[in-house]
Amino acid sequence: MKELIVERVEPVTLVGAGVLGPDDLETALALAPVLVAADGGAAHALEAGHRPVAVIGDLDSLAAEVQADLAPGALHHVTEQTTTDFDKALRMIGAPVVLGVGFLGGRIDHQLAGFNTLVQPHPSPCVLLGPQEVVFHLRGEIALPLAAGEVVSLFPMQQVTGWSEGLAWPIEGLRLDPMARVGTSNRATGPVRLRADGPGMLVILPRARLADVVAALQAQA
């Protein structure tokens, strides 16, 4: 296993080079105060008045003037070209949870690549913050304090069998498959518990539940 570049006991915000909402970065930093950038995401950080403790990636989208404005030793060049900068950075971060901003809301191909990265084996769980939703990979059983009527969408990136409590349409024993049955637009009947028999299940919840998701993922640690 490769040595981690960033290893913290508190949550980490990871900023990418994609579209950022006006308050995305500050919302993330309020919950995850350690800031790391994936390549060109460093420009977003500096523009907002923040200096990342590390910038990880192949550095092909990081302007020279941005590099010059970073702290000495902050740049970590990962040369391989087979993975995205999001994947490169997430592989190098050890934390209770990573909160990713600047990975949703822009190009669809970038978003799809982000979903693919979420379900890869990484040291830390990661939540992606979007304009309306948050997205995370279901790793182990999770309990969420949802209210009746809230949307709970489940999307399998591969075949996976799920189990649930608190969903209007329970998924216990159902084999979800991206080429067949998916679980989008379900509804909570109250607090929800979810688990799956293996990797591959994405959970999509309203953005307002970000803090609850972060707390639930930390409770799994």
Tab-separated table of C-alpha atoms in Angstrom:
chain	number	residue	atom	x	y	z
A	1	MET	CA	0.000	0.000	0.000
A	2	LYS	CA	1.290	3.439	-0.948
A	3	GLU	CA	2.170	5.875	1.805
A	4	LEU	CA	-0.533	8.451	2.457
A	5	ILE	CA	0.198	12.093	1.693
A	6	VAL	CA	-2.448	13.488	4.052
A	7	GLU	CA	-3.379	11.619	7.231
A	8	ARG	CA	-5.652	13.390	9.733
A	9	VAL	CA	-7.962	12.544	12.615
A	10	GLU	CA	-10.455	15.213	11.512
A	11	PRO	CA	-12.512	15.252	8.269
A	12	VAL	CA	-10.871	16.574	5.104
A	13	THR	CA	-12.324	18.789	2.368
A	14	LEU	CA	-11.084	17.883	-1.125
A	15	VAL	CA	-11.666	20.555	-3.756
A	16	GLY	CA	-11.638	19.721	-7.455
A	17	ALA	CA	-11.331	21.904	-10.530
A	18	GLY	CA	-14.980	21.548	-11.607
A	19	VAL	CA	-17.966	23.765	-10.990
A	20	LEU	CA	-18.291	25.165	-7.458
A	21	GLY	CA	-21.479	26.642	-6.051
A	22	PRO	CA	-21.144	30.019	-4.302
A	23	ASP	CA	-21.051	28.494	-0.818
A	24	ASP	CA	-19.855	24.942	-1.527
A	25	LEU	CA	-16.328	25.375	-0.223
A	26	GLU	CA	-17.317	27.184	2.960
A	27	THR	CA	-20.086	24.650	3.628
A	28	ALA	CA	-17.576	21.820	3.315
A	29	LEU	CA	-14.884	23.488	5.417
A	30	ALA	CA	-17.350	24.078	8.251
A	31	LEU	CA	-17.627	20.289	8.574
A	32	ALA	CA	-14.226	19.216	7.271
A	33	PRO	CA	-11.659	21.913	8.152
A	34	VAL	CA	-8.524	20.402	6.565
A	35	LEU	CA	-8.300	21.518	2.924
A	36	VAL	CA	-6.678	19.449	0.159
A	37	ALA	CA	-6.873	20.189	-3.571
A	38	ALA	CA	-6.987	17.809	-6.495
A	39	ASP	CA	-4.767	19.446	-9.135
A	40	GLY	CA	-6.589	22.497	-10.578
A	41	GLY	CA	-8.852	22.662	-7.550
A	42	ALA	CA	-6.028	24.630	-5.912
A	43	ALA	CA	-7.092	27.651	-7.974
A	44	HIS	CA	-10.588	27.511	-6.438
A	45	ALA	CA	-9.044	27.339	-2.974
A	46	LEU	CA	-6.761	30.320	-3.491
A	47	GLU	CA	-9.536	32.395	-5.077
A	48	ALA	CA	-11.607	31.808	-1.940
A	49	GLY	CA	-8.720	32.860	0.310
A	50	HIS	CA	-7.710	29.361	1.465
A	51	ARG	CA	-4.385	27.579	1.093
A	52	PRO	CA	-4.583	23.797	0.806
A	53	VAL	CA	-2.236	21.755	2.961
A	54	ALA	CA	-1.580	19.567	-0.098
A	55	VAL	CA	-2.248	19.610	-3.838
A	56	ILE	CA	-2.334	16.128	-5.369
A	57	GLY	CA	-2.531	15.152	-9.038
A	58	ASP	CA	-0.675	15.061	-12.319
A	59	LEU	CA	-0.567	18.910	-12.145
A	60	ASP	CA	-1.379	19.290	-15.839
A	61	SER	CA	-4.165	21.797	-15.135
A	62	LEU	CA	-2.380	23.854	-12.508
A	63	ALA	CA	-1.171	27.202	-13.825
A	64	ALA	CA	2.368	28.272	-12.989
A	65	GLU	CA	1.149	31.343	-11.088
A	66	VAL	CA	-1.067	29.152	-8.916
A	67	GLN	CA	1.818	26.793	-8.189
A	68	ALA	CA	3.986	29.766	-7.210
A	69	ASP	CA	1.351	30.932	-4.716
A	70	LEU	CA	1.260	27.634	-2.815
A	71	ALA	CA	3.198	26.803	0.312
A	72	PRO	CA	6.573	25.070	-0.172
A	73	GLY	CA	6.128	21.324	-0.173
A	74	ALA	CA	2.374	21.486	-0.850
A	75	LEU	CA	2.635	20.082	-4.387
A	76	HIS	CA	2.528	16.280	-4.755
A	77	HIS	CA	2.993	15.166	-8.341
A	78	VAL	CA	1.420	11.799	-9.188
A	79	THR	CA	2.632	10.999	-12.677
A	80	GLU	CA	0.422	8.090	-13.773
A	81	GLN	CA	-2.263	8.921	-16.333
A	82	THR	CA	-4.669	6.003	-15.915
A	83	THR	CA	-6.803	7.593	-13.181
A	84	THR	CA	-8.425	10.974	-12.595
A	85	ASP	CA	-6.989	13.565	-10.230
A	86	PHE	CA	-9.942	12.891	-7.913
A	87	ASP	CA	-8.939	9.231	-7.724
A	88	LYS	CA	-5.251	10.092	-7.274
A	89	ALA	CA	-6.029	12.428	-4.384
A	90	LEU	CA	-8.535	10.138	-2.676
A	91	ARG	CA	-6.018	7.274	-2.706
A	92	MET	CA	-3.572	9.466	-0.785
A	93	ILE	CA	-5.861	10.754	1.996
A	94	GLY	CA	-6.497	9.031	5.308
A	95	ALA	CA	-9.296	10.669	7.336
A	96	PRO	CA	-12.589	9.769	9.054
A	97	VAL	CA	-14.382	11.174	5.996
A	98	VAL	CA	-13.507	13.230	2.907
A	99	LEU	CA	-15.955	15.845	1.659
A	100	GLY	CA	-15.543	16.476	-2.077
A	101	VAL	CA	-16.541	19.744	-3.759
A	102	GLY	CA	-15.979	20.749	-7.365
A	103	PHE	CA	-16.684	17.258	-8.708
A	104	LEU	CA	-20.437	17.549	-9.430
A	105	GLY	CA	-22.509	20.093	-11.302
A	106	GLY	CA	-20.292	20.481	-14.381
A	107	ARG	CA	-19.627	18.163	-17.304
A	108	ILE	CA	-21.550	14.893	-17.247
A	109	ASP	CA	-18.483	12.810	-18.146
A	110	HIS	CA	-16.642	14.278	-15.152
A	111	GLN	CA	-19.575	13.434	-12.889
A	112	LEU	CA	-19.698	9.857	-14.164
A	113	ALA	CA	-15.962	9.522	-13.553
A	114	GLY	CA	-16.545	10.846	-10.037
A	115	PHE	CA	-19.173	8.187	-9.353
A	116	ASN	CA	-16.792	5.528	-10.634
A	117	THR	CA	-14.097	6.825	-8.281
A	118	LEU	CA	-16.444	6.768	-5.280
A	119	VAL	CA	-16.886	2.993	-5.498
A	120	GLN	CA	-13.169	2.218	-5.779
A	121	PRO	CA	-11.336	0.938	-2.666
A	122	HIS	CA	-9.916	4.029	-0.952
A	123	PRO	CA	-8.629	4.568	2.599
A	124	SER	CA	-11.435	6.984	3.511
A	125	PRO	CA	-15.167	7.272	2.809
A	126	CYS	CA	-16.044	10.240	0.606
A	127	VAL	CA	-19.167	12.372	0.191
A	128	LEU	CA	-19.627	14.449	-2.962
A	129	LEU	CA	-21.503	17.722	-2.537
A	130	GLY	CA	-23.677	18.714	-5.485
A	131	PRO	CA	-26.043	21.625	-6.155
A	132	GLN	CA	-29.070	19.726	-4.809
A	133	GLU	CA	-27.822	16.368	-3.515
A	134	VAL	CA	-25.012	14.601	-1.739
A	135	VAL	CA	-23.664	11.282	-3.034
A	136	PHE	CA	-21.643	8.631	-1.236
A	137	HIS	CA	-20.677	4.967	-1.531
A	138	LEU	CA	-22.437	2.602	0.860
A	139	ARG	CA	-19.632	0.969	2.864
A	140	GLY	CA	-21.033	-1.165	5.660
A	141	GLU	CA	-24.313	-0.450	7.455
A	142	ILE	CA	-25.323	3.170	7.906
A	143	ALA	CA	-28.055	4.831	9.991
A	144	LEU	CA	-29.484	8.157	8.800
A	145	PRO	CA	-31.919	10.385	10.759
A	146	LEU	CA	-34.217	11.127	7.824
A	147	ALA	CA	-37.774	12.440	7.932
A	148	ALA	CA	-40.799	10.857	6.314
A	149	GLY	CA	-41.084	11.837	2.654
A	150	GLU	CA	-37.423	12.643	2.013
A	151	VAL	CA	-36.010	11.272	-1.231
A	152	VAL	CA	-33.547	8.391	-0.914
A	153	SER	CA	-32.075	7.256	-4.226
A	154	LEU	CA	-29.914	4.161	-4.563
A	155	PHE	CA	-27.919	3.576	-7.727
A	156	PRO	CA	-25.878	0.392	-8.222
A	157	MET	CA	-22.611	0.747	-10.127
A	158	GLN	CA	-22.483	-3.061	-10.332
A	159	GLN	CA	-24.719	-5.932	-9.233
A	160	VAL	CA	-25.320	-5.653	-5.494
A	161	THR	CA	-27.982	-6.872	-3.071
A	162	GLY	CA	-29.324	-4.422	-0.521
A	163	TRP	CA	-31.162	-4.323	2.802
A	164	SER	CA	-33.119	-1.444	4.304
A	165	GLU	CA	-35.257	-0.215	7.162
A	166	GLY	CA	-37.352	2.937	6.868
A	167	LEU	CA	-37.890	3.026	3.098
A	168	ALA	CA	-41.318	3.250	1.488
A	169	TRP	CA	-40.177	0.560	-0.966
A	170	PRO	CA	-37.843	-1.779	0.954
A	171	ILE	CA	-34.875	-3.237	-0.888
A	172	GLU	CA	-34.276	-6.284	1.317
A	173	GLY	CA	-33.147	-9.166	-0.848
A	174	LEU	CA	-33.396	-7.189	-4.088
A	175	ARG	CA	-30.580	-7.579	-6.579
A	176	LEU	CA	-29.888	-4.105	-7.954
A	177	ASP	CA	-28.064	-3.858	-11.262
A	178	PRO	CA	-27.173	-0.854	-13.473
A	179	MET	CA	-28.365	-2.877	-16.493
A	180	ALA	CA	-31.667	-3.840	-14.861
A	181	ARG	CA	-33.254	-2.767	-11.552
A	182	VAL	CA	-32.100	0.447	-9.874
A	183	GLY	CA	-33.404	2.135	-6.729
A	184	THR	CA	-33.854	5.803	-7.555
A	185	SER	CA	-36.637	8.037	-6.170
A	186	ASN	CA	-37.388	5.950	-3.098
A	187	ARG	CA	-38.750	7.726	-0.014
A	188	ALA	CA	-37.978	7.590	3.677
A	189	THR	CA	-40.772	6.769	6.105
A	190	GLY	CA	-38.611	8.046	8.972
A	191	PRO	CA	-35.065	7.200	10.113
A	192	VAL	CA	-33.362	4.894	7.607
A	193	ARG	CA	-30.832	2.082	7.890
A	194	LEU	CA	-29.057	0.738	4.812
A	195	ARG	CA	-26.501	-1.908	3.972
A	196	ALA	CA	-25.370	-3.916	0.965
A	197	ASP	CA	-23.726	-7.301	0.504
A	198	GLY	CA	-20.712	-5.770	-1.236
A	199	PRO	CA	-19.330	-2.654	-2.887
A	200	GLY	CA	-20.994	-0.696	-5.656
A	201	MET	CA	-24.079	1.025	-4.195
A	202	LEU	CA	-24.298	4.803	-4.406
A	203	VAL	CA	-26.631	6.620	-2.001
A	204	ILE	CA	-28.067	9.973	-3.104
A	205	LEU	CA	-29.746	12.219	-0.526
A	206	PRO	CA	-30.894	15.853	-0.326
A	207	ARG	CA	-28.062	18.344	0.127
A	208	ALA	CA	-29.631	19.499	3.401
A	209	ARG	CA	-28.596	16.137	4.895
A	210	LEU	CA	-24.869	16.734	4.367
A	211	ALA	CA	-24.017	17.129	8.063
A	212	ASP	CA	-26.027	14.019	8.956
A	213	VAL	CA	-24.230	11.967	6.300
A	214	VAL	CA	-20.811	13.155	7.492
A	215	ALA	CA	-21.738	12.287	11.091
A	216	ALA	CA	-23.045	8.856	10.088
A	217	LEU	CA	-19.916	8.007	8.129
A	218	GLN	CA	-17.723	9.131	11.034
A	219	ALA	CA	-19.737	6.871	13.327
A	220	GLN	CA	-18.771	3.903	11.117
A	221	ALA	CA	-15.056	4.478	11.736
